Short mmCIF file of C-alpha atoms in Angstrom, two decimals:
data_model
loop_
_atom_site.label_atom_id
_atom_site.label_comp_id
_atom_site.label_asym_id
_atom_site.label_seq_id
_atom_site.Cartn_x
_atom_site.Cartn_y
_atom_site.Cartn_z
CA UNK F 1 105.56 25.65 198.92
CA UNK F 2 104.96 29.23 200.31
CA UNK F 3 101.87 31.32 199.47
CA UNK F 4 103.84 33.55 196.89
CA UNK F 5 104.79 30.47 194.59
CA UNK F 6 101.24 28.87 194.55
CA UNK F 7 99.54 32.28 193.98
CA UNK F 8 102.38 32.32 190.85
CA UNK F 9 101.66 28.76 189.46
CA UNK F 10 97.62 29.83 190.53
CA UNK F 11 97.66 32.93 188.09
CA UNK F 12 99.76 30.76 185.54
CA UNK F 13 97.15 28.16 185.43
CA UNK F 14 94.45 30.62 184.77
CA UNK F 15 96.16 32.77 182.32
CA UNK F 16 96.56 29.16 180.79
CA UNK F 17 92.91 28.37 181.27
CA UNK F 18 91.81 31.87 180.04
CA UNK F 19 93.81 31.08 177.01
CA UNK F 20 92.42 27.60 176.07
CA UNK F 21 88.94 29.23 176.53
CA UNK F 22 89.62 31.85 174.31
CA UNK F 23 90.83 29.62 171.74
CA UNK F 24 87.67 27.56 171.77
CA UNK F 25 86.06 30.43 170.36
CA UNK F 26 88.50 30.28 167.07
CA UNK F 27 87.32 27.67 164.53
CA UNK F 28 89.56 25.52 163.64
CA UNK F 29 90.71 26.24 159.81
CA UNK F 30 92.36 22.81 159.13
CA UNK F 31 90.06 19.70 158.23
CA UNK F 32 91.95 17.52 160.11
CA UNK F 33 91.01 17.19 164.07
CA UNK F 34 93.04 17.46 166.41
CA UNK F 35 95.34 20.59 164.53
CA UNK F 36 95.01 23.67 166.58
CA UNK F 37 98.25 26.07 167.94
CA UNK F 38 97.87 25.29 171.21
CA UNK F 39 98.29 29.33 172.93
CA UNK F 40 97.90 27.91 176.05
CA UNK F 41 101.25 26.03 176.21
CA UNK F 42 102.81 29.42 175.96
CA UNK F 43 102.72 29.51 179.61
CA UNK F 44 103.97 25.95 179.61
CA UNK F 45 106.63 26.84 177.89
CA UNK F 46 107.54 30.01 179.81
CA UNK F 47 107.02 27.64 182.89
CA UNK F 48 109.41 25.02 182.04
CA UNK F 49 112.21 27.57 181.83
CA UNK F 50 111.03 30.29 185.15
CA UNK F 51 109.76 27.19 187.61
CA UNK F 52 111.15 23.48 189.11
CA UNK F 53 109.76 20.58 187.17
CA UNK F 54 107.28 19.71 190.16
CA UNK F 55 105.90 23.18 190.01
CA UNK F 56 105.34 22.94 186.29
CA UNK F 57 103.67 19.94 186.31
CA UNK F 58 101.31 20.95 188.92
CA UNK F 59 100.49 24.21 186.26
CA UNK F 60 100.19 21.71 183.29
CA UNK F 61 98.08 19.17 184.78
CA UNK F 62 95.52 21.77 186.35
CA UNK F 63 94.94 23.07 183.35
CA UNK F 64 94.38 19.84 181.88
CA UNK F 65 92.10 18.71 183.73
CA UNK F 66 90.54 21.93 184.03
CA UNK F 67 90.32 22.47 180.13
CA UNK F 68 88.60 19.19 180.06
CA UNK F 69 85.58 20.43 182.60
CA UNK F 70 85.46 23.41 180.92
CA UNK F 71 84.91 22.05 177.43
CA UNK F 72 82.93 19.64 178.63
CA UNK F 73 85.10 17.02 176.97
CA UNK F 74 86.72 14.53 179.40
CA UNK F 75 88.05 12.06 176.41
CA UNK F 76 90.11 15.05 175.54
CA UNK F 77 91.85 14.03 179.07
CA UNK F 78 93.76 11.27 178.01
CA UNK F 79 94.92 12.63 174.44
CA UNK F 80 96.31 16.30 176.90
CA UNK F 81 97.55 14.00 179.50
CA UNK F 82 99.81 11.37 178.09
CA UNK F 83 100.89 14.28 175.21
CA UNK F 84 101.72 16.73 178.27
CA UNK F 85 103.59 13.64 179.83
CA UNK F 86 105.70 12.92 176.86
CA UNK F 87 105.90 16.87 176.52
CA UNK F 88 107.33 17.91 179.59
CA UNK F 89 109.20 14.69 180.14
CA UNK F 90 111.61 15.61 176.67
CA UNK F 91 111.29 19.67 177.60
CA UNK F 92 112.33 19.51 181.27
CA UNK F 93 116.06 17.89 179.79
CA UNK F 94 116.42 20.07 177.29
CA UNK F 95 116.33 23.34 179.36
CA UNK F 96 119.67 22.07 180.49
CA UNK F 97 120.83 21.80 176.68
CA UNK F 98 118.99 24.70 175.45
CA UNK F 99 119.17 28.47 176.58
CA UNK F 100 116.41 30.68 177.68
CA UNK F 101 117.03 32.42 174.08
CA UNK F 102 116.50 29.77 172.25
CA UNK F 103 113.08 28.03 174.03
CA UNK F 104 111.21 28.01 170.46
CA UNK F 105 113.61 25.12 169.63
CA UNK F 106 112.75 23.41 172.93
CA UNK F 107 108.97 24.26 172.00
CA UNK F 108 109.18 23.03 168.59
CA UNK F 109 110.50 19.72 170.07
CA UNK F 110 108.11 19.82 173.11
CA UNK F 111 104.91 20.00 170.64
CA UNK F 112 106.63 16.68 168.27
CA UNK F 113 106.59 15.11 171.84
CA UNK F 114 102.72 15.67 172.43
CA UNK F 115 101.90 14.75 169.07
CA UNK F 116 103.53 11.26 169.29
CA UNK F 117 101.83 10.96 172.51
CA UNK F 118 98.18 11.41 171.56
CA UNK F 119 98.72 9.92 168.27
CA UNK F 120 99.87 6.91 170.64
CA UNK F 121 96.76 7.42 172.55
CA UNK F 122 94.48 7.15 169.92
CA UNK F 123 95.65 3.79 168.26
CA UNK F 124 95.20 2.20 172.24
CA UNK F 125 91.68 3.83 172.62
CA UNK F 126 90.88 2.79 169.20
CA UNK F 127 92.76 0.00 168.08
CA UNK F 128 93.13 1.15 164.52
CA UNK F 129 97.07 1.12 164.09
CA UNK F 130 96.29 2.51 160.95
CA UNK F 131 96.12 6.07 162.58
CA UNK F 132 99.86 6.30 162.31
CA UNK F 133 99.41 7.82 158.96
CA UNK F 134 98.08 10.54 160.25
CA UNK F 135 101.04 11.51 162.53
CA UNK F 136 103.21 13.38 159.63
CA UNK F 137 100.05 15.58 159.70
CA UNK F 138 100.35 16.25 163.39
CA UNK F 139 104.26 16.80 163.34
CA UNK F 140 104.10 19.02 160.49
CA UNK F 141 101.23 21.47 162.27
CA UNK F 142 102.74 20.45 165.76
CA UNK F 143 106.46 22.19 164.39
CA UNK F 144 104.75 25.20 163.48
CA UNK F 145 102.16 25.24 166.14
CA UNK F 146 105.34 24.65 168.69
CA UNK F 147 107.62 27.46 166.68
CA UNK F 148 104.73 30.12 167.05
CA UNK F 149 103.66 29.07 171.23
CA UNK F 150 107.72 28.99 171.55
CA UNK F 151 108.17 32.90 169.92
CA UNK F 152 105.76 34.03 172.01
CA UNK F 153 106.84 32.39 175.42
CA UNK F 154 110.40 34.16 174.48
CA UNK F 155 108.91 36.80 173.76
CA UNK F 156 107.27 37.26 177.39
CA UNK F 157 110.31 35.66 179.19
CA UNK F 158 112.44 38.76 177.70
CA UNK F 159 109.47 41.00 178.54
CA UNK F 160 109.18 40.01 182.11
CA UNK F 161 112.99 39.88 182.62
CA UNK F 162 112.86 43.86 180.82
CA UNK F 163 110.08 44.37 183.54
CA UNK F 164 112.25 43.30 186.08
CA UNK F 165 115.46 45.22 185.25
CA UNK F 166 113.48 49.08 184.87
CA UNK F 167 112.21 47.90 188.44
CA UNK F 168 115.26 47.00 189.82
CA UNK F 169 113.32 44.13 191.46
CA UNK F 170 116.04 41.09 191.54
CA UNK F 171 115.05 37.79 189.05
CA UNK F 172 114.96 35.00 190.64
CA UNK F 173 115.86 32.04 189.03
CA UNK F 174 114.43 28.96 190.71
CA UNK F 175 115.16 26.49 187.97
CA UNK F 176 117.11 23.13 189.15
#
């Protein structure tokens, strides 16, 4: 990996990071836990469809595991990581299936993916199977959480690509 890429997937992770802080500082109007938009899988998002899977996990997991020093929550690791897992192991497909103008759908599905995983995650940790009733919660707020992080990734990817056309400075597309 040359210095330009890891300075790239460097600023991604701490637009990411800046993000998640950010959105600490929102309280959380739903009474259920666990329910927030998740802004910072906007970049995620843009990343799946601009970078190569290896590159995009590096982003995701750095910011995992940085969101978790920086809240000061480290149980939160497990929940991110095994959702970001199941995440990125249904989005990384689909970007074959589904076009870069389209990502919200691949977003939308992506966030049902993250949900099942910590959902999943939270029945091992506590062995109370009877937390599955609380997963039509999380796919209902995941869909729209996951349609809103998805408009917004589409709407940078057609900004940058904009950016890149009254520059004359050739895209690249590295995805494969």
């Amino acid at each position: 990996m040359n210095a330009k890429k890891l300075t790239q997937l460097a600023m991604l992770t701490g637009i990411a990071l800046i993000i998640f802080v950010l959105e600490l500082q929102i309280p959380n109007p739903f009474p259920i836990p666990g329910i927030k938009l998740g802004l910072a899988n906007i970049i995620t998002v843009y990343a799946v469809y601009h970078y190569r899977p290896r590159e995009v996990m590096i982003v995701v997991f750095a910011r995992i595991f940085l969101a978790a020093l920086f809240s000061g929550n480290m149980m939160a690791l497990a929940y991110s990581f095994t959702g970001s897992m199941l995440c990125l192991g249904g989005m990384l497909p689909l970007r074959k299936i589904i076009d870069e103008n389209h990502l919200w759908i691949a977003s939308v599905i992506g966030a049902v993916l993250h949900n099942i995983g910590q959902i999943s995650v939270a029945i091992l940790l506590t062995g109370a199977p009877g937390l599955i009733a609380y997963l039509p919660f999380l796919l209902v707020s995941g869909c729209f959480a996951g349609a809103f992080t998805g408009v917004c990734a589409q709407i940078i990817t057609e900004r940058v690509r904009y950016h890149f056309v009254q520059n004359s400075v050739p895209e690249q597309t590295v995805r494969k």
